[in-house]
CSV table of C-alpha atoms and ligand atoms in Angstrom, one decimal:
chain,number,residue,atom,x,y,z
A,771,MET,CA,0.0,0.0,0.0
A,772,LYS,CA,1.6,3.3,-1.1
A,773,GLN,CA,0.8,6.2,1.3
A,774,ILE,CA,0.2,9.5,-0.6
A,775,ALA,CA,-0.1,13.2,0.3
A,776,ILE,CA,-1.7,15.5,-2.3
A,777,LEU,CA,-0.8,19.2,-2.4
A,778,GLY,CA,-3.6,20.9,-4.3
A,779,SER,CA,-6.2,18.1,-3.9
A,780,THR,CA,-9.1,20.3,-5.1
A,781,GLY,CA,-7.6,21.2,-8.4
A,782,SER,CA,-7.9,19.5,-11.8
A,783,ILE,CA,-4.8,17.3,-11.2
A,784,GLY,CA,-5.7,16.7,-7.5
A,785,VAL,CA,-9.2,15.5,-8.4
A,786,SER,CA,-7.9,13.2,-11.1
A,787,THR,CA,-5.3,11.8,-8.6
A,788,LEU,CA,-8.1,11.1,-6.2
A,789,GLU,CA,-10.1,9.3,-8.9
A,790,ILE,CA,-7.1,7.0,-9.5
A,791,VAL,CA,-6.7,6.4,-5.7
A,792,ALA,CA,-10.4,5.6,-5.4
A,793,SER,CA,-10.2,3.0,-8.2
A,794,HIS,CA,-7.2,1.3,-6.5
A,795,PRO,CA,-8.0,1.2,-2.8
A,796,ASP,CA,-5.7,-1.7,-2.2
A,797,THR,CA,-2.7,0.0,-3.8
A,798,PHE,CA,-2.9,3.6,-2.7
A,799,ARG,CA,-4.0,5.4,0.5
A,800,VAL,CA,-4.3,9.1,0.9
A,801,VAL,CA,-2.8,10.2,4.2
A,802,ALA,CA,-2.8,14.0,3.9
A,803,LEU,CA,-4.5,16.6,1.7
A,804,SER,CA,-4.1,20.3,1.1
A,805,ALA,CA,-6.5,22.7,-0.6
A,806,GLY,CA,-6.7,26.4,-1.6
A,807,LYS,CA,-10.1,28.0,-1.7
A,808,ASN,CA,-12.6,25.3,-2.4
A,809,LEU,CA,-13.4,24.3,1.2
A,810,GLU,CA,-16.7,22.4,0.4
A,811,LEU,CA,-14.9,20.1,-2.1
A,812,CYS,CA,-12.0,19.7,0.4
A,813,ALA,CA,-14.5,18.7,3.1
A,814,ARG,CA,-16.1,16.1,0.8
A,815,GLN,CA,-12.7,14.7,-0.1
A,816,VAL,CA,-11.9,14.3,3.6
A,817,ARG,CA,-15.1,12.5,4.2
A,818,GLN,CA,-14.5,10.1,1.3
A,819,PHE,CA,-10.8,9.5,1.7
A,820,ARG,CA,-10.4,9.9,5.5
A,821,PRO,CA,-6.8,11.3,5.5
A,822,LYS,CA,-5.1,11.9,8.9
A,823,LEU,CA,-4.3,15.5,8.1
A,824,VAL,CA,-5.8,18.3,6.0
A,825,ALA,CA,-4.4,21.8,5.4
A,826,VAL,CA,-6.0,24.9,3.9
A,827,ALA,CA,-3.7,27.5,2.3
A,828,ASP,CA,-5.2,30.5,3.9
A,829,PRO,CA,-5.3,30.3,7.7
A,830,HIS,CA,-8.4,32.6,7.7
A,831,ASP,CA,-10.3,29.7,6.2
A,832,LEU,CA,-9.6,27.4,9.1
A,833,PRO,CA,-12.7,28.2,11.2
A,834,ARG,CA,-15.0,27.5,8.2
A,835,LEU,CA,-13.1,24.2,7.3
A,836,ARG,CA,-13.4,23.2,11.0
A,837,GLU,CA,-17.1,23.8,10.9
A,838,LEU,CA,-17.5,21.8,7.7
A,839,LEU,CA,-15.5,18.9,9.2
A,840,ASP,CA,-17.1,18.9,12.6
A,841,GLY,CA,-17.1,15.4,14.0
A,842,GLN,CA,-14.5,14.1,11.5
A,843,ASP,CA,-11.4,12.3,12.9
A,844,VAL,CA,-8.8,14.5,11.0
A,845,GLU,CA,-6.2,17.0,12.1
A,846,ILE,CA,-6.9,20.3,10.5
A,847,THR,CA,-4.1,22.9,9.9
A,848,GLY,CA,-3.5,25.9,7.7
A,849,GLY,CA,-1.1,28.4,6.1
A,850,LEU,CA,2.3,27.6,4.6
A,851,GLU,CA,3.2,25.7,7.7
A,852,GLY,CA,0.1,23.5,7.2
A,853,LEU,CA,1.0,22.9,3.6
A,854,CYS,CA,4.5,21.8,4.7
A,855,ALA,CA,3.0,19.6,7.4
A,856,VAL,CA,1.0,17.8,4.6
A,857,ALA,CA,4.1,17.5,2.4
A,858,THR,CA,6.2,16.0,5.3
A,859,ALA,CA,3.5,14.0,7.1
A,860,ASP,CA,4.6,10.7,8.8
A,861,GLY,CA,4.2,7.6,6.8
A,862,VAL,CA,3.8,9.5,3.5
A,863,GLN,CA,5.9,7.9,0.7
A,864,MET,CA,4.9,10.0,-2.2
A,865,VAL,CA,3.8,13.6,-2.4
A,866,VAL,CA,1.7,14.6,-5.5
A,867,ALA,CA,2.7,18.3,-6.1
A,868,ALA,CA,-0.4,19.7,-7.7
A,869,ILE,CA,-0.5,23.3,-6.5
A,870,VAL,CA,-0.5,25.8,-9.3
A,871,GLY,CA,2.3,28.3,-9.6
A,872,ALA,CA,5.3,29.3,-7.6
A,873,ALA,CA,3.1,28.8,-4.4
A,874,GLY,CA,4.1,25.1,-4.6
A,875,LEU,CA,7.8,25.8,-4.3
A,876,VAL,CA,8.2,25.8,-0.5
A,877,PRO,CA,5.9,22.8,0.3
A,878,THR,CA,7.4,20.7,-2.5
A,879,ALA,CA,10.9,21.5,-1.4
A,880,ALA,CA,9.9,20.5,2.2
A,881,ALA,CA,8.6,17.1,0.9
A,882,ILE,CA,12.0,16.4,-0.8
A,883,ARG,CA,13.9,17.5,2.3
A,884,ALA,CA,11.8,15.0,4.3
A,885,GLY,CA,12.8,12.2,2.0
A,886,LYS,CA,9.5,11.9,0.2
A,887,ASP,CA,9.3,10.8,-3.4
A,888,VAL,CA,7.5,13.4,-5.6
A,889,ALA,CA,5.0,13.1,-8.4
A,890,LEU,CA,5.4,16.5,-10.0
A,891,ALA,CA,2.6,18.3,-11.7
A,892,ASN,CA,3.6,21.8,-10.4
A,893,LYS,CA,6.0,22.6,-13.3
A,894,GLU,CA,6.5,26.2,-12.0
A,895,THR,CA,8.7,24.8,-9.2
A,896,LEU,CA,11.3,23.5,-11.8
A,897,VAL,CA,10.9,26.7,-13.9
A,898,THR,CA,11.7,28.9,-10.9
A,899,ALA,CA,14.2,26.8,-9.0
A,900,GLY,CA,15.3,23.9,-11.3
A,901,HIS,CA,18.9,23.7,-10.3
A,902,LEU,CA,18.1,23.8,-6.6
A,903,PHE,CA,15.4,21.3,-6.9
A,904,MET,CA,17.5,18.8,-8.8
A,905,GLU,CA,20.3,19.3,-6.2
A,906,LEU,CA,17.7,18.6,-3.4
A,907,VAL,CA,16.5,15.5,-5.2
A,908,ALA,CA,20.1,14.2,-5.5
A,909,THR,CA,21.0,15.1,-1.9
A,910,HIS,CA,18.0,13.4,-0.4
A,911,GLN,CA,18.0,10.6,-2.9
A,912,VAL,CA,14.2,10.8,-3.6
A,913,LYS,CA,12.5,9.9,-6.9
A,914,LEU,CA,10.9,12.7,-9.0
A,915,HIS,CA,8.3,11.3,-11.3
A,916,PRO,CA,6.8,13.7,-13.9
A,917,VAL,CA,3.1,14.1,-14.1
A,918,ASP,CA,3.0,16.6,-17.0
A,919,SER,CA,1.9,14.4,-19.9
A,920,GLU,CA,4.8,15.5,-22.2
A,921,HIS,CA,7.4,14.8,-19.5
A,922,SER,CA,5.8,11.5,-18.6
A,923,ALA,CA,6.0,10.6,-22.4
A,924,VAL,CA,9.7,11.5,-22.4
A,925,PHE,CA,10.3,9.6,-19.2
A,926,GLN,CA,8.7,6.6,-20.8
A,927,SER,CA,10.7,7.0,-24.0
A,928,ILE,CA,14.1,7.3,-22.4
A,929,THR,CA,13.9,4.5,-19.9
A,930,GLY,CA,16.6,2.0,-20.7
A,931,HIS,CA,18.6,4.4,-22.9
A,932,ARG,CA,21.8,6.4,-22.3
A,933,ASN,CA,21.5,10.2,-21.9
A,934,GLN,CA,24.4,10.7,-24.3
A,935,ASP,CA,22.6,8.9,-27.1
A,936,ILE,CA,19.7,11.4,-27.1
A,937,THR,CA,19.9,13.9,-29.9
A,938,LYS,CA,16.6,15.6,-29.4
A,939,ILE,CA,13.6,15.8,-27.0
A,940,ILE,CA,10.5,16.8,-29.0
A,941,LEU,CA,7.7,18.1,-26.9
A,942,THR,CA,4.3,18.1,-28.6
A,943,ALA,CA,1.8,20.9,-28.1
A,944,SER,CA,-1.8,21.1,-29.1
A,945,GLY,CA,-1.5,24.7,-30.2
A,946,GLY,CA,-4.5,25.6,-28.0
A,947,PRO,CA,-7.7,27.4,-29.1
A,948,PHE,CA,-5.9,30.1,-31.2
A,949,ARG,CA,-3.7,27.9,-33.4
A,950,GLU,CA,-5.5,29.1,-36.5
A,951,THR,CA,-7.2,32.3,-35.3
A,952,PRO,CA,-6.3,35.2,-37.7
A,953,LEU,CA,-3.6,37.2,-35.9
A,954,GLU,CA,-5.7,40.4,-36.2
A,955,ARG,CA,-8.5,38.6,-34.3
A,956,LEU,CA,-6.2,37.8,-31.4
A,957,LYS,CA,-6.4,41.4,-30.3
A,958,THR,CA,-10.0,41.0,-29.3
A,959,VAL,CA,-10.3,37.4,-28.1
A,960,THR,CA,-12.1,37.1,-24.8
A,961,VAL,CA,-11.3,35.2,-21.6
A,962,GLN,CA,-14.0,32.7,-22.5
A,963,ASP,CA,-12.4,32.1,-26.0
A,964,ALA,CA,-9.0,31.5,-24.3
A,965,LEU,CA,-10.5,29.1,-21.7
A,966,ASN,CA,-12.0,27.0,-24.5
A,967,HIS,CA,-9.2,24.4,-24.9
A,968,PRO,CA,-9.8,22.0,-27.8
A,969,ASN,CA,-8.3,18.8,-26.2
A,970,TRP,CA,-7.6,19.1,-22.4
A,971,SER,CA,-9.7,20.0,-19.4
A,972,MET,CA,-7.5,21.8,-16.9
A,973,GLY,CA,-7.3,24.5,-14.3
A,974,ARG,CA,-7.8,28.1,-15.5
A,975,LYS,CA,-4.1,29.3,-15.3
A,976,ILE,CA,-2.7,26.4,-17.3
A,977,THR,CA,-5.5,26.7,-19.8
A,978,ILE,CA,-4.5,30.4,-20.5
A,979,ASP,CA,-0.9,29.3,-20.6
A,980,SER,CA,-1.9,26.8,-23.3
A,981,ALA,CA,-3.6,29.5,-25.3
A,982,THR,CA,-0.4,31.7,-25.2
A,983,MET,CA,1.8,28.6,-25.4
A,984,MET,CA,3.7,29.8,-22.3
A,985,ASN,CA,2.7,26.4,-21.0
A,986,LYS,CA,5.0,24.8,-23.6
A,987,GLY,CA,7.7,27.4,-22.8
A,988,LEU,CA,7.5,26.4,-19.1
A,989,GLU,CA,7.6,22.7,-20.2
A,990,VAL,CA,10.8,23.3,-22.2
A,991,ILE,CA,12.4,24.6,-19.0
A,992,GLU,CA,10.9,21.8,-17.0
A,993,ALA,CA,12.4,19.3,-19.5
A,994,ARG,CA,15.8,21.0,-19.3
A,995,TRP,CA,16.0,20.1,-15.6
A,996,LEU,CA,14.2,16.8,-15.5
A,997,PHE,CA,16.2,15.3,-18.3
A,998,ASP,CA,19.4,17.3,-17.9
A,999,ALA,CA,19.1,18.5,-21.6
A,1000,PRO,CA,20.4,21.7,-23.0
A,1001,ALA,CA,17.9,24.1,-24.6
A,1002,ASP,CA,19.1,23.4,-28.1
A,1003,LYS,CA,18.2,19.7,-27.7
A,1004,ILE,CA,14.6,20.5,-26.7
A,1005,SER,CA,12.2,21.3,-29.5
A,1006,VAL,CA,8.5,21.8,-29.8
A,1007,ASN,CA,6.1,20.5,-32.5
A,1008,ILE,CA,2.5,21.5,-32.7
A,1009,HIS,CA,0.4,18.3,-32.9
A,1010,PRO,CA,-3.3,19.4,-32.8
A,1011,GLN,CA,-4.7,15.9,-32.1
A,1012,SER,CA,-2.7,15.5,-28.7
A,1013,ILE,CA,-2.3,11.7,-29.3
A,1014,ILE,CA,1.5,11.6,-29.3
A,1015,HIS,CA,2.5,13.1,-25.9
A,1016,SER,CA,6.1,13.7,-26.8
A,1017,MET,CA,9.1,11.9,-28.4
A,1018,VAL,CA,12.8,11.3,-28.0
A,1019,GLU,CA,15.2,11.1,-31.0
A,1020,TYR,CA,18.4,9.1,-30.8
A,1021,VAL,CA,21.8,9.2,-32.5
A,1022,ASP,CA,20.8,6.4,-34.8
A,1023,GLY,CA,17.9,8.4,-36.2
A,1024,CYS,CA,15.3,6.4,-34.3
A,1025,VAL,CA,12.5,8.2,-32.6
A,1026,ILE,CA,10.6,6.8,-29.6
A,1027,ALA,CA,7.2,8.2,-28.9
A,1028,GLN,CA,4.4,7.6,-26.3
A,1029,LEU,CA,0.8,7.7,-27.5
A,1030,GLY,CA,-2.5,7.7,-25.8
A,1031,MET,CA,-5.8,9.5,-25.4
A,1032,PRO,CA,-5.4,13.0,-24.0
A,1033,ASP,CA,-6.4,12.4,-20.3
A,1034,MET,CA,-4.2,13.3,-17.4
A,1035,LYS,CA,-5.2,10.2,-15.5
A,1036,ALA,CA,-2.7,8.2,-17.6
A,1037,PRO,CA,0.4,10.1,-16.6
A,1038,ILE,CA,-0.8,10.5,-13.0
A,1039,ALA,CA,-1.4,6.8,-12.7
A,1040,TYR,CA,2.1,6.1,-14.1
A,1041,ALA,CA,3.8,8.6,-11.7
A,1042,LEU,CA,2.0,7.0,-8.8
A,1043,SER,CA,2.7,3.4,-9.7
A,1044,TYR,CA,6.1,3.5,-11.5
A,1045,PRO,CA,7.7,1.2,-12.4
A,1046,ALA,CA,4.5,-0.9,-12.3
A,1047,ARG,CA,1.5,0.1,-14.3
A,1048,VAL,CA,-2.1,0.2,-13.1
A,1049,SER,CA,-5.3,0.8,-14.9
A,1050,SER,CA,-6.1,4.6,-15.3
A,1051,GLY,CA,-9.6,4.2,-16.5
A,1052,ILE,CA,-9.0,6.0,-19.8
A,1053,LYS,CA,-10.3,4.9,-23.1
A,1054,PRO,CA,-7.8,2.7,-25.1
A,1055,LEU,CA,-6.4,4.3,-28.2
A,1056,ASP,CA,-7.8,3.2,-31.5
A,1057,LEU,CA,-5.7,4.7,-34.2
A,1058,THR,CA,-8.1,3.6,-36.9
A,1059,GLU,CA,-10.7,6.0,-35.4
A,1060,LEU,CA,-8.5,9.0,-35.9
A,1061,SER,CA,-8.4,10.9,-39.2
A,1062,GLY,CA,-4.7,11.5,-39.0
A,1063,LEU,CA,-1.8,12.8,-36.9
A,1064,THR,CA,-0.3,16.1,-38.1
A,1065,PHE,CA,2.7,18.1,-36.9
A,1066,PHE,CA,3.8,21.8,-37.5
A,1067,LYS,CA,6.5,24.1,-36.4
A,1068,PRO,CA,5.3,26.7,-33.9
A,1069,ASP,CA,5.0,30.2,-35.2
A,1070,LEU,CA,6.8,32.5,-32.7
A,1071,GLU,CA,5.0,35.6,-34.0
A,1072,ARG,CA,1.7,34.0,-33.0
A,1073,PHE,CA,3.1,32.6,-29.8
A,1074,PRO,CA,5.7,35.1,-28.5
A,1075,CYS,CA,5.6,33.5,-25.0
A,1076,LEU,CA,7.3,30.4,-26.3
A,1077,GLY,CA,10.2,32.6,-27.6
A,1078,LEU,CA,10.3,34.4,-24.2
A,1079,ALA,CA,10.7,31.1,-22.4
A,1080,TYR,CA,13.6,30.1,-24.6
A,1081,ARG,CA,15.1,33.5,-24.0
A,1082,ALA,CA,14.7,33.1,-20.2
A,1083,LEU,CA,16.3,29.6,-20.3
A,1084,GLY,CA,19.2,31.0,-22.3
A,1085,GLU,CA,19.8,33.9,-19.9
A,1086,GLY,CA,19.3,31.5,-17.0
A,1087,GLU,CA,20.0,32.4,-13.3
A,1088,SER,CA,17.0,34.4,-12.0
A,1089,MET,CA,15.4,35.1,-15.4
A,1090,PRO,CA,13.1,32.0,-15.5
A,1091,ALA,CA,11.8,32.8,-12.0
A,1092,VAL,CA,11.1,36.4,-13.0
A,1093,MET,CA,9.5,35.3,-16.3
A,1094,ASN,CA,7.3,32.8,-14.4
A,1095,ALA,CA,6.2,35.4,-11.9
A,1096,ALA,CA,5.4,38.0,-14.6
A,1097,ASN,CA,3.4,35.3,-16.4
A,1098,GLU,CA,1.4,34.5,-13.2
A,1099,ILE,CA,0.5,38.2,-12.7
A,1100,ALA,CA,-0.3,38.8,-16.4
A,1101,VAL,CA,-2.5,35.7,-16.6
A,1102,GLU,CA,-4.4,36.8,-13.5
A,1103,ALA,CA,-4.8,40.3,-14.9
A,1104,PHE,CA,-6.1,38.9,-18.2
A,1105,LEU,CA,-8.6,36.6,-16.3
A,1106,GLU,CA,-9.8,39.6,-14.4
A,1107,GLY,CA,-10.3,41.6,-17.6
A,1108,ARG,CA,-7.6,44.2,-16.8
A,1109,ILE,CA,-5.4,43.4,-19.8
A,1110,SER,CA,-6.0,42.0,-23.2
A,1111,PHE,CA,-4.8,38.6,-24.5
A,1112,LEU,CA,-1.9,40.0,-26.5
A,1113,GLN,CA,-0.8,42.1,-23.6
A,1114,ILE,CA,0.1,39.0,-21.6
A,1115,ALA,CA,3.3,38.5,-23.6
A,1116,ARG,CA,4.0,42.2,-23.5
A,1117,VAL,CA,3.9,42.3,-19.7
A,1118,ILE,CA,6.2,39.4,-19.5
A,1119,GLU,CA,8.7,40.8,-22.0
A,1120,GLN,CA,8.8,44.2,-20.4
A,1121,THR,CA,9.3,42.6,-17.0
A,1122,MET,CA,12.2,40.5,-18.4
A,1123,ASP,CA,13.7,43.6,-20.1
A,1124,ARG,CA,13.8,45.4,-16.7
A,1125,HIS,CA,15.5,42.5,-15.0
A,1126,GLN,CA,19.2,41.9,-14.6
A,1127,ALA,CA,19.6,38.1,-14.2
A,1128,HIS,CA,21.6,37.1,-11.1
A,1129,ARG,CA,22.6,33.9,-9.4
A,1130,LEU,CA,20.1,32.2,-7.1
A,1131,SER,CA,21.6,30.0,-4.4
A,1132,SER,CA,18.7,29.3,-2.1
A,1133,ILE,CA,15.0,28.9,-2.2
A,1134,ASP,CA,14.7,32.2,-0.3
A,1135,GLU,CA,16.6,33.9,-3.1
A,1136,VAL,CA,14.2,32.3,-5.6
A,1137,LEU,CA,11.3,33.7,-3.6
A,1138,ALA,CA,12.8,37.1,-3.6
A,1139,ALA,CA,13.3,37.0,-7.5
A,1140,ASP,CA,9.7,35.8,-7.7
A,1141,GLN,CA,8.5,38.7,-5.6
A,1142,TRP,CA,10.6,41.2,-7.7
A,1143,GLY,CA,9.0,39.8,-10.9
A,1144,ARG,CA,5.5,40.1,-9.5
A,1145,GLU,CA,5.9,43.7,-8.4
A,1146,ALA,CA,7.5,44.7,-11.7
A,1147,ALA,CA,4.7,42.9,-13.7
A,1148,ARG,CA,2.0,44.5,-11.5
A,1149,ALA,CA,3.4,47.9,-12.2
A,1150,ILE,CA,3.6,47.2,-15.9
A,1151,CYS,CA,0.0,46.0,-16.0
A,1152,THR,CA,-1.3,49.2,-14.6
A,1153,THR,CA,0.4,51.2,-17.5
A,1154,MET,CA,-1.5,49.1,-20.1
A,1155,THR,CA,-4.6,50.4,-21.7
A,1156,ARG,CA,-6.9,47.9,-23.3
B,2064,NAD,P1,-6.0,24.1,-10.5
B,2064,NAD,O1,-6.1,25.5,-10.5
B,2064,NAD,O2,-7.1,23.3,-11.1
B,2064,NAD,O3,-5.7,23.5,-9.1
B,2064,NAD,C1,-4.7,24.1,-8.3
B,2064,NAD,C2,-4.7,23.5,-6.9
B,2064,NAD,O4,-3.8,24.3,-6.1
B,2064,NAD,C3,-6.0,23.7,-6.2
B,2064,NAD,O5,-6.2,22.6,-5.2
B,2064,NAD,C4,-5.9,25.0,-5.4
B,2064,NAD,O6,-6.7,25.1,-4.3
B,2064,NAD,C5,-4.4,24.9,-5.0
B,2064,NAD,N1,-3.9,26.3,-4.8
B,2064,NAD,C6,-4.0,27.3,-5.7
B,2064,NAD,N2,-3.3,28.4,-5.2
B,2064,NAD,C7,-2.7,28.0,-4.0
B,2064,NAD,C8,-1.9,28.6,-3.1
B,2064,NAD,N3,-1.5,29.9,-3.2
B,2064,NAD,N4,-1.5,27.9,-2.0
B,2064,NAD,C9,-1.9,26.6,-1.9
B,2064,NAD,N5,-2.7,25.9,-2.7
B,2064,NAD,C10,-3.1,26.6,-3.8
B,2064,NAD,O7,-4.7,23.7,-11.3
B,2064,NAD,P2,-4.3,22.4,-12.1
B,2064,NAD,O8,-4.8,22.5,-13.5
B,2064,NAD,O9,-4.7,21.2,-11.4
B,2064,NAD,O10,-2.7,22.5,-12.2
B,2064,NAD,C11,-1.9,22.2,-11.1
B,2064,NAD,C12,-0.5,22.1,-11.5
B,2064,NAD,O11,-0.3,21.0,-12.4
B,2064,NAD,C13,0.0,23.4,-12.3
B,2064,NAD,O12,1.3,23.6,-12.0
B,2064,NAD,C14,-0.1,22.9,-13.8
B,2064,NAD,O13,0.8,23.6,-14.6
B,2064,NAD,C15,0.2,21.5,-13.7
B,2064,NAD,N6,-0.4,20.6,-14.7
B,2064,NAD,C16,-1.7,20.6,-14.9
B,2064,NAD,C17,-2.3,19.8,-15.9
B,2064,NAD,C18,-3.8,19.7,-16.0
B,2064,NAD,O14,-4.2,18.9,-16.9
B,2064,NAD,N7,-4.6,20.3,-15.2
B,2064,NAD,C19,-1.5,19.1,-16.8
B,2064,NAD,C20,-0.1,19.2,-16.6
B,2064,NAD,C21,0.4,20.0,-15.6
B,2065,MG,MG1,1.8,19.4,-20.3
């Protein structure tokens, strides 16, 4: 029985993780959960899965959660300390890091320091603090299993091969809802248009990141750290059907790919059960039902955020953390109707232009760079007129 803690149990990845756990009650047990704002769902999850510990991100929400869980045999805690308590709870073997954004950084680092294996969905932790995270993973000898579907595909395609034989990691991207929208129309697309992803059902922030393709940019940086690959070995192909989840090319010209229906339950199940495989409940792939698999080079004029992510990776040091922070602020401003879709990339670019990259040697320094990026991006947002 593998004992699991979930950071971000009420989100899209958290809920899918709990579905996998529920369908394998003899294989997985949830010992601790953490949630953000959806207290009702969190309380229902506690009733169903009976963890020993539950944490809510904002300590102001503690009285309400206590009320909702009145009579339940569960320890209730809150704030960053509470999230870290979930990440380090006794008996937990694997922590599913499914908080969105840099907010996941500190609890995920706490999990690794406590010797827990990590199933990582929260890509922003590797984007902001990749070198420190990989050092922590090595020092504490924990396993880091990717949940992101592309990285799970790469992980599955490199097992049994030597790193030096890899010539290219090819991440696939759906291209999101605006892959073919006339560039002129992009000026006036709405939040609803941007949230309308053709293939994947996900949280709001990553759905907007998919529309701008910043998501793929974050994934390029994530791949750089997970697979110890330089930027020029990581490329992106647009593949609108989202059937091939990514590929690895080798020195002999062979390419290994992983295929499946687009459903996060497959990579989540693999991250939880590796090296074994368990059923994920997703529909098996029938290639004869598909009309075709197509691939295109991404257009950086249409998707400037992808170019910005390569730039941040090239400049390195604190630049990816600042880029990520600016993206979080810009996406929030777009979702709240304060800036337009095309202004997301402009806010990020202007924030990066103002930043002098510097070395980050601790998580505290990463948090300071993150804070700097947020403040700069907020100030830039206020200068934008729609
Ligand atoms: P989501 O918004 O649906 O859920 C986020 C979870 O984190 C929720 O439980 C929320 O309550 C919690 N949370 C939010 N802010 C918090 C804070 N400040 N402190 C503590 N908890 C907080 O997001 P999601 O789509 O599930 O994505 C989670 C992570 O997984 C992201 O990093 C995303 O990039 C990554 N990811 C998601 C998918 C997907 O299909 N949804 C696929 C690949 C990777
Ligand atoms: Mg992905």
